[in-house]
Amino acid sequence: MGIIKRILIILILIVAIVLIAALFMPKKYAVEREITINKPVDSVFNYVKYLKNQNEFSVWANIDPNMKSTYKGTDGTVGSISAWESEVKEVGVGEQEITKITKGKRIDFALRFKKPMEDNALGFMSTESEAGNQTKVKWGISGVMPYPMNIMLPIMKMDEMIGNDLQKGLNNLKAKMED
């Protein structure tokens, strides 16, 4: 009986330490990547603002060729929604809604993930004119990891995990736009 009691006390202490540590860990994450495309800003912006076009360069859309996509509203306008369903864990089920458009400069999104886990995040794509008819494109995603799950934030390496996919998507976009 004494051994079971000690094991139980140790387990309770470990859980308590983890919960206390989570109080001091960051809860927010923000990941951004950028690329320069050799096309004028209006061409690039007018391409990326359409949710249907994002399936052409997004890494996540290309992981599952059998992914089911549906669209609501007028694509490329505030309130339009792109939803996806996939059996592939890395893709899952969710939707993206355009929440704000700053013409020629930025598109803001609400991301709602439903499977494999429920989560909400914010995303954006921005375009900025550079010399010689080039465009700098930034793609970012930010969110909040709720307590006590935030204890995993440093372990998950969100910047690396999400950032690599954003960069691959931007590389795909560059190849598509410059083709």
Tab-separated table of C-alpha atoms in Angstrom, residues 2 10 19 28 41-42 48 58 74 81-82 84-85 95 100 105 118 120-122 134 144-146 153 157 161:
chain	number	residue	atom	x	y	z
A	2	GLY	CA	2.903	2.376	0.764
A	10	ILE	CA	4.688	11.475	-7.380
A	19	LEU	CA	0.052	22.744	-14.694
A	28	LYS	CA	0.109	32.880	-28.500
A	41	VAL	CA	1.479	43.719	-57.308
A	42	ASP	CA	-1.990	43.983	-58.896
A	48	VAL	CA	-4.256	35.360	-54.163
A	58	SER	CA	-1.322	25.683	-50.803
A	74	THR	CA	-18.720	35.382	-53.796
A	81	ILE	CA	-15.865	30.781	-47.299
A	82	SER	CA	-13.779	27.875	-48.512
A	84	TRP	CA	-12.415	21.390	-46.947
A	85	GLU	CA	-12.814	17.784	-45.869
A	95	GLU	CA	-12.944	26.252	-43.292
A	100	LYS	CA	-11.216	41.790	-44.456
A	105	LYS	CA	-2.510	45.118	-50.101
A	118	GLU	CA	-10.914	21.911	-33.023
A	120	ASN	CA	-9.384	28.730	-34.500
A	121	ALA	CA	-6.626	30.850	-35.969
A	122	LEU	CA	-6.170	34.011	-37.980
A	134	GLN	CA	8.226	42.785	-58.299
A	144	VAL	CA	-3.765	31.002	-29.221
A	145	MET	CA	-3.087	27.665	-27.567
A	146	PRO	CA	-5.404	27.408	-24.538
A	153	LEU	CA	3.810	25.152	-27.662
A	157	LYS	CA	7.885	24.327	-32.792
A	161	MET	CA	6.051	23.298	-38.449
